[in-house]
Short mmCIF file of C-alpha atoms in Angstrom, two decimals:
data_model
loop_
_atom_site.label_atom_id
_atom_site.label_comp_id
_atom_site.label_asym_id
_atom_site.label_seq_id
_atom_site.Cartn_x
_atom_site.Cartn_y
_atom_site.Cartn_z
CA UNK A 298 -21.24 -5.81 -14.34
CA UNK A 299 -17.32 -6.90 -14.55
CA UNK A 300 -15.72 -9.20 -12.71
CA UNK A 301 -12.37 -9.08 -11.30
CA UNK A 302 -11.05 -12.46 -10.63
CA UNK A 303 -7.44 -12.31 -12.08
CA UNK A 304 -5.39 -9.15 -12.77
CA UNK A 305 -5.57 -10.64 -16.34
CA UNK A 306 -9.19 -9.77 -16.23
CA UNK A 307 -7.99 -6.39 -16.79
CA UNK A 308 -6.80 -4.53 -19.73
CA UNK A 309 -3.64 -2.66 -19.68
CA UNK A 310 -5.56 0.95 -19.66
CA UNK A 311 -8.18 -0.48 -16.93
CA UNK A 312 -5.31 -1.35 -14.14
CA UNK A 313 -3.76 1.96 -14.53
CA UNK A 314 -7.59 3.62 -14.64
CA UNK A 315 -8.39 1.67 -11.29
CA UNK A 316 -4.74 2.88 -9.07
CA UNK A 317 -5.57 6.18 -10.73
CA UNK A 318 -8.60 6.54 -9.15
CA UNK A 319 -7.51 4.50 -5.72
CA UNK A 320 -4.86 7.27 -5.50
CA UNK A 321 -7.36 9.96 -5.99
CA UNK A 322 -9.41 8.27 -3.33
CA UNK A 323 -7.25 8.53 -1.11
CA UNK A 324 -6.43 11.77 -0.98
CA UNK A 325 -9.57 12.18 0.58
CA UNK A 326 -8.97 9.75 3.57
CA UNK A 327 -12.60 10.08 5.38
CA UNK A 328 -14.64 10.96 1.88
CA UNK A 329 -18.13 9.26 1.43
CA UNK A 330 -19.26 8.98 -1.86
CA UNK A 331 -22.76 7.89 -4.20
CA UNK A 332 -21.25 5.84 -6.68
CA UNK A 333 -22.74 2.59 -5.40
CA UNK A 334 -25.86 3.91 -4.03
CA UNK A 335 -28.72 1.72 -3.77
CA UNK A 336 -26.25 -1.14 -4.68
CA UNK A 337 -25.92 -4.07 -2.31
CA UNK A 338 -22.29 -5.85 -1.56
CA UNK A 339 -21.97 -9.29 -0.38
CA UNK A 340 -18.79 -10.08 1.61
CA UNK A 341 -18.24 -13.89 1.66
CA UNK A 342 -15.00 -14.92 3.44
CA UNK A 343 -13.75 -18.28 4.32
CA UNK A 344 -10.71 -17.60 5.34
CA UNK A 345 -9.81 -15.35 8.01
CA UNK A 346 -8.91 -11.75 7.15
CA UNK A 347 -8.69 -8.04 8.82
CA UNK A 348 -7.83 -5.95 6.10
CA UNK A 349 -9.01 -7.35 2.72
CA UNK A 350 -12.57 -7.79 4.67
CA UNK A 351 -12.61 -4.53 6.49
CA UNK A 352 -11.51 -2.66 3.18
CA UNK A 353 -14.04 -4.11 0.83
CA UNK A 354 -16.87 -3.53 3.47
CA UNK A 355 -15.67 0.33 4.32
CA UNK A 356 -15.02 0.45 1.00
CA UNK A 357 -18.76 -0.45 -0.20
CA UNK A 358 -20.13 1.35 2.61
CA UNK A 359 -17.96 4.50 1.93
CA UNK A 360 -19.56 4.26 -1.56
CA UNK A 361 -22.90 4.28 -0.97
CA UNK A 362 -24.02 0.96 -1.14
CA UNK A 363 -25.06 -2.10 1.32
CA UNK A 364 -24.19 -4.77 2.61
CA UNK A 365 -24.31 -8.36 3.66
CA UNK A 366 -21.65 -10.21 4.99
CA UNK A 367 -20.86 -13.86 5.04
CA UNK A 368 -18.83 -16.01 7.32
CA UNK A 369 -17.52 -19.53 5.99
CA UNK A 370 -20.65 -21.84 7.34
CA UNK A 371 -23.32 -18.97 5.99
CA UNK A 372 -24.20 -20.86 2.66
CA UNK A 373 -26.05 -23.85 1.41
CA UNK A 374 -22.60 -25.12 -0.59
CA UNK A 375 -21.90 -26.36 2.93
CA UNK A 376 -24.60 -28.84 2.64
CA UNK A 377 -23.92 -29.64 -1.19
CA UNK A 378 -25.82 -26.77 -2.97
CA UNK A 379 -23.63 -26.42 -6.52
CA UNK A 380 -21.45 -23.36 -6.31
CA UNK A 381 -23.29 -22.85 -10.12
CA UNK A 382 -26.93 -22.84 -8.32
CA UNK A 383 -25.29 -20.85 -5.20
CA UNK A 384 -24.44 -18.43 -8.02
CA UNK A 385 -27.40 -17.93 -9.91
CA UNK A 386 -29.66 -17.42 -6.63
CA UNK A 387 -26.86 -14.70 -5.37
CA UNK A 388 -27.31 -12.66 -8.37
CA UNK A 389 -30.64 -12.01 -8.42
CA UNK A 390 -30.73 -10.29 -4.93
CA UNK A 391 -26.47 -9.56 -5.31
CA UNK A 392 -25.07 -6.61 -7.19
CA UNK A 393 -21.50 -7.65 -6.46
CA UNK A 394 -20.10 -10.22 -4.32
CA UNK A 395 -16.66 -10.63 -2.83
CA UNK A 396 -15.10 -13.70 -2.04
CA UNK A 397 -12.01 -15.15 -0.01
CA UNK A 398 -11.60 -18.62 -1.02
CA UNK A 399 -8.22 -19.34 -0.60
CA UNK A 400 -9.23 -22.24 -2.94
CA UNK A 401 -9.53 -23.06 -6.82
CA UNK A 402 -10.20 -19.86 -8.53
CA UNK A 403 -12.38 -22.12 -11.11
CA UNK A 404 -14.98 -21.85 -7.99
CA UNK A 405 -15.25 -18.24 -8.74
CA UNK A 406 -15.41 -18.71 -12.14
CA UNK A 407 -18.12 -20.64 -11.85
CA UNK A 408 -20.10 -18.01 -9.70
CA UNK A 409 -19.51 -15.54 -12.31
CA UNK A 410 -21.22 -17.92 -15.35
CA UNK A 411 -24.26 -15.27 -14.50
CA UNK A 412 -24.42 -11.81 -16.09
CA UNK A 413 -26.22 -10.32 -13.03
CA UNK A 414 -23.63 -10.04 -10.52
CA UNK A 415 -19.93 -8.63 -10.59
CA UNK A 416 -17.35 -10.95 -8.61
CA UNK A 417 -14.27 -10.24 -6.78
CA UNK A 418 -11.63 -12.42 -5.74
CA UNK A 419 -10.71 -10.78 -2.47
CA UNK A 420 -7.92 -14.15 -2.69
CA UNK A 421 -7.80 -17.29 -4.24
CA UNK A 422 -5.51 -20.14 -3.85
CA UNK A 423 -2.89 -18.70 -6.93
CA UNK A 424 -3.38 -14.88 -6.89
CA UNK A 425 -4.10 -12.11 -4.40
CA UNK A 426 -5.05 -9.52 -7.31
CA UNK A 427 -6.70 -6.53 -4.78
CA UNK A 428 -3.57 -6.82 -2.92
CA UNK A 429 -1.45 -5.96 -6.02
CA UNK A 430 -4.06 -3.35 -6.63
CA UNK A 431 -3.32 -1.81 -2.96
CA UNK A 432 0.57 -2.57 -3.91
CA UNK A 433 -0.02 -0.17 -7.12
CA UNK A 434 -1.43 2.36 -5.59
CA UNK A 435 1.14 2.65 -2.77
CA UNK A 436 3.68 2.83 -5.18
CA UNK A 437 2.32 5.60 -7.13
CA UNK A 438 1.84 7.41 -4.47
CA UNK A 439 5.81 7.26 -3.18
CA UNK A 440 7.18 7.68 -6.36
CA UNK A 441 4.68 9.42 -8.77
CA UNK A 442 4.52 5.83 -11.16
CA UNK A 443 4.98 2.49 -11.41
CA UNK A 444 6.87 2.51 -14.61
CA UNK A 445 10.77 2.02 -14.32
CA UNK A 446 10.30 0.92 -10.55
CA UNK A 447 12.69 -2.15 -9.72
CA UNK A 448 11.59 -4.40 -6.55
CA UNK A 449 12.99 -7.52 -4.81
CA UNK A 450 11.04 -9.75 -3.71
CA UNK A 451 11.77 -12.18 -1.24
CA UNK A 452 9.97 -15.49 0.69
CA UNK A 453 7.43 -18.39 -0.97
CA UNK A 454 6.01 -17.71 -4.23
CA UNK A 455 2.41 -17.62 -3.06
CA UNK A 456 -0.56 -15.79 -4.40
CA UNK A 457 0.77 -12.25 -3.33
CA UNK A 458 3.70 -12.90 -5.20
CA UNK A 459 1.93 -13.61 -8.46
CA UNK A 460 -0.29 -10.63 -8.56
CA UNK A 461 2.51 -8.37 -7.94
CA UNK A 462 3.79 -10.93 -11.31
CA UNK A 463 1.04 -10.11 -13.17
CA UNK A 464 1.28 -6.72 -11.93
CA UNK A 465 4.35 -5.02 -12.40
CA UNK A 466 5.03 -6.57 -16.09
CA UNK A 467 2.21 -4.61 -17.30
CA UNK A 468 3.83 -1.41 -16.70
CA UNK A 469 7.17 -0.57 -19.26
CA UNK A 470 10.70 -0.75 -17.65
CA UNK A 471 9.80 -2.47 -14.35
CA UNK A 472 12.00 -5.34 -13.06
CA UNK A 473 10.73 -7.61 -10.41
CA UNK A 474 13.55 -9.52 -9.09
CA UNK A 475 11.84 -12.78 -7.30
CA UNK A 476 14.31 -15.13 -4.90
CA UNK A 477 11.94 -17.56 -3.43
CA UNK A 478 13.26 -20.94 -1.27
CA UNK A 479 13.83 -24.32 -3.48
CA UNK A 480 10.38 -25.71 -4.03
CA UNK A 481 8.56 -22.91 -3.27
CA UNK A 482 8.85 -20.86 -6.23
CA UNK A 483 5.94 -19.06 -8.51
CA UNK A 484 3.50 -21.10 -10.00
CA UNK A 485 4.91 -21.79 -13.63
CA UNK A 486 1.65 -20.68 -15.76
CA UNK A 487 1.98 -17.34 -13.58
CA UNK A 488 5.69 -16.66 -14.89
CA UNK A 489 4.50 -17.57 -18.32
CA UNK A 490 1.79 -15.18 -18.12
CA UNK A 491 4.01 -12.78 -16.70
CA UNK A 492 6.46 -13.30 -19.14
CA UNK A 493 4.63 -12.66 -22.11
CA UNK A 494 3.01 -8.99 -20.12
CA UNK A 495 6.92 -8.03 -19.55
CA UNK A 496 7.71 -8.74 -23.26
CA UNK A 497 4.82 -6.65 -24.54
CA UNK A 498 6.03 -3.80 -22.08
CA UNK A 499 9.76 -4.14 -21.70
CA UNK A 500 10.02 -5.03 -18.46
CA UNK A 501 12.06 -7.65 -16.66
CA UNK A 502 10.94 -10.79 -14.23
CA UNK A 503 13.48 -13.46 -12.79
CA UNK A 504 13.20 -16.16 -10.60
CA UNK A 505 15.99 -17.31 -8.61
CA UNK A 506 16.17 -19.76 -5.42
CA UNK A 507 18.57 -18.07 -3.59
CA UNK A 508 20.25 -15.09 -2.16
CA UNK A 509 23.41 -15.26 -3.74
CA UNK A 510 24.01 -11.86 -5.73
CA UNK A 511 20.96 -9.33 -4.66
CA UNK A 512 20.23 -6.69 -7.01
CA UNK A 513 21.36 -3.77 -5.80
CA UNK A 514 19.28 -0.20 -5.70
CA UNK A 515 16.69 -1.58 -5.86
CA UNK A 516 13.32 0.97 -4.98
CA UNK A 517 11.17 -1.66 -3.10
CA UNK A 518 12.04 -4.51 -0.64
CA UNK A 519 8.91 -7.12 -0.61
CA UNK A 520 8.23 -10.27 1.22
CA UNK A 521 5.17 -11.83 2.77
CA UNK A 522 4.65 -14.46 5.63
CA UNK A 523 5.82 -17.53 5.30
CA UNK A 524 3.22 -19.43 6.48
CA UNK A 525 0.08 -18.10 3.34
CA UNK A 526 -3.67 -18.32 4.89
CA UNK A 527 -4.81 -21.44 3.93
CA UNK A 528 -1.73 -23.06 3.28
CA UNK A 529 0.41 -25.23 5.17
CA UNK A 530 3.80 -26.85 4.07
CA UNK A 531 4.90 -30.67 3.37
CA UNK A 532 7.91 -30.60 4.29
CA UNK A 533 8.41 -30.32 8.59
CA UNK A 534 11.94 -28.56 8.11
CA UNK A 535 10.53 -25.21 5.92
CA UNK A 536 11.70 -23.17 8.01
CA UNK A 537 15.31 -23.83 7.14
CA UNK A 538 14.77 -23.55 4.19
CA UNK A 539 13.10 -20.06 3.85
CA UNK A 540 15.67 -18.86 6.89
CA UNK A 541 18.57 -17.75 4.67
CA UNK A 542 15.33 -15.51 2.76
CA UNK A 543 14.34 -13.20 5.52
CA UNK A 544 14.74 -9.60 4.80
CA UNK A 545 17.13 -7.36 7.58
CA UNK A 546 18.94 -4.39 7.82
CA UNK A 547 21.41 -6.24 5.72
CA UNK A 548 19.48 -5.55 2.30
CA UNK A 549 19.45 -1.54 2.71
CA UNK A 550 23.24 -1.64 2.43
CA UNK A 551 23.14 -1.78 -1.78
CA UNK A 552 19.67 -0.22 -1.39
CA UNK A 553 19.86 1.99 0.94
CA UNK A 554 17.05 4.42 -0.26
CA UNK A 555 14.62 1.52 -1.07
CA UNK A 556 10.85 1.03 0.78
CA UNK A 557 9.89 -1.93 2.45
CA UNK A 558 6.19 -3.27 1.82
CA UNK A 559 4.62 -6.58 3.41
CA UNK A 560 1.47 -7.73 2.81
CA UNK A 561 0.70 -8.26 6.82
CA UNK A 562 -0.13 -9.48 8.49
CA UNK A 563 3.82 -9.84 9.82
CA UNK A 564 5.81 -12.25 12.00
CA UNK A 565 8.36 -10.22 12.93
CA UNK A 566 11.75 -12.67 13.54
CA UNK A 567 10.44 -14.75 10.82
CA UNK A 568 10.19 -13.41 7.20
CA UNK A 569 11.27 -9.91 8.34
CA UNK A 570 13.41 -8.66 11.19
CA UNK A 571 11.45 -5.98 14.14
CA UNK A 572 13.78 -3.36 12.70
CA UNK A 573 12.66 -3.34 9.07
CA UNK A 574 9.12 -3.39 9.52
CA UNK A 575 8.82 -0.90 12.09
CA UNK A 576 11.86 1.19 10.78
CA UNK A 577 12.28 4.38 8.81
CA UNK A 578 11.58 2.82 5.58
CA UNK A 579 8.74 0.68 6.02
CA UNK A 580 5.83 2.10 4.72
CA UNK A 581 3.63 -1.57 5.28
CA UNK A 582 1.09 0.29 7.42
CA UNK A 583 0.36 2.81 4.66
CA UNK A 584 0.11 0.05 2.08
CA UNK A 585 -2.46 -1.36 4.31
CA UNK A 586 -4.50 1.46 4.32
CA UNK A 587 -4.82 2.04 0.70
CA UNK A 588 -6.34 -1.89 0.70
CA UNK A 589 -9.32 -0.09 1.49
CA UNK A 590 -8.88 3.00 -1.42
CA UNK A 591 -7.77 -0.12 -4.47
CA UNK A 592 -10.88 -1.84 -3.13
CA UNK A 593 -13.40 1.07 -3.49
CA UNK A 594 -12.12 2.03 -6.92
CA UNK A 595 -12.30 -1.91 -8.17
CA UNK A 596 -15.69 -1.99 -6.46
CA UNK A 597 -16.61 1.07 -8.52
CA UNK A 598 -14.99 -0.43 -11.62
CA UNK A 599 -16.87 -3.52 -11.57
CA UNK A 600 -20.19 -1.84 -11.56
CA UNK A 601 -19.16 0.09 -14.57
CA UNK A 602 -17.12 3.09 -15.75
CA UNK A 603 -20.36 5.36 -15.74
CA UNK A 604 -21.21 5.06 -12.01
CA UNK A 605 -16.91 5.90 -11.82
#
């Protein structure tokens, strides 16, 4: 068993290995398959969620396997059980488990001290990693790779934005332009990590705080909500501060050929305008869907490349 907490859990050759076989996946929208069967699949979420909980359980469904699903009162750590002990017990009736924390990834660290049980971090406080897998794949699939593709990025620098960090500087040429508000910017240790990816591959990431100077043609137009499950901001006037960072019609005029993505769920009038995300080139929905294909084929890679 593998785990999959942090898109740095992954080799170079494994990312590319799992959107290979998410884009294979879905090319065969309504396939079932045996590659988990007899396997069972806990779902643990304490944070709400539609579609990284609905594409995990599909997903492990679609592949053969069971299984049980959690809500965020379900387990003993509620009433002090160690999240070490809470481990252990899981993987001995577990075969994987995927969790939505929205907290410390060091808690799902700590469930994966056992050798038993594969864990997936379906979202933690800093990173979003299946998301970036689901951003991979929908990339591939519109232009054929990931390698030379340049994307802006635009709103907080939450967990979304640092797996598609971690993400894109793994693959050679890419440049990730990220303009995120004053004081909400990427977690430092992520644009270190980053850093050192892009200078291994030859790809670009930048930070700014402002939207002074856009890159233009780009491929990809990005944001995310502004308000991140889980999260909620200090300061009581956010708001004007992310405004002059929402993404409109405005951007296609030096990109006029680039795809929008968003995570969703969407506020539309607040990080993005009605017309972008349900205009010609949004492709958000489709993104979506392929949470569910990235989830089976990192479901399939945690159990090991032979069952793949």
């Amino acid at each position: 068993m593998r785990h999959l907490i942090s898109l740095d859990d992954l080799t170079d050759d494994e990312l590319r290995a799992i959107v290979r076989r998410a884009v294979l996946l879905a090319e065969r929208p309504r396939a079932t398959y045996s590659t988990l069967d007899g396997m069972v699949v806990g779902i643990h979420f304490r944070k709400t969620s539609t579609r990284t909980r609905t594409a995990f359980s599909a997903g492990a469904l679609r592949l053969g396997a069971r299984i049980i699903a959690y809500g965020p009162d379900d387990l003993q750590t509620n009433t002090g059980e160690s999240i070490e002990d809470t481990g252990r017990v899981l993987s001995s009736m577990l075969d994987v488990l995927v969790a939505r924390t929205a907290a410390d990834p060091a808690e799902l660290r700590a469930i994966a001290t056992q050798d038993r049980m594969a864990v997936v971090n379906a979202m933690s406080a800093d990173e979003h990693p299946t998301q970036a897998l689901a951003d991979l794949t929908t990339i591939v699939q519109r232009f054929g790779r990931v390698d030379g593709v340049r994307m802006l990025y635009l709103g907080e620098g939450n967990n979304t934005a640092a797996a598609l960090a971690l993400a894109l500087s793994r693959f050679p040429g890419t440049e990730l332009h990220l303009r995120t508000p004053p004081g909400y910017g990427v977690d430092p240790d992520v644009l270190e990590r980053a850093g050192k990816h892009a200078a291994r591959h030859g790809s670009s990431l930048v930070e700014r705080h402002d939207v002074l100077d856009l890159p233009a043609d780009v491929d990809i137009v990005y944001t995310t909500r502004w308000q991140t499950t889980g999260t909620s901001k200090p300061d009581p006037d956010w708001r004007t501060v992310f405004a002059p960072f929402q993404v409109t019609t405005e951007l296609w005029r030096t990109s006029p050929n680039a795809l929008f993505l968003h995570d969703l769920p969407a506020h539309r009038g607040e990080e993005v305008t009605a017309d972008v995300l349900d205009g010609p080139r949004s492709i958000a929905f489709a993104q979506a869907e392929n949470k569910l294909y990235s989830a089976m084929a990192a479901l399939e890679w945690c159990c090991g490349e032979e069952r793949a």
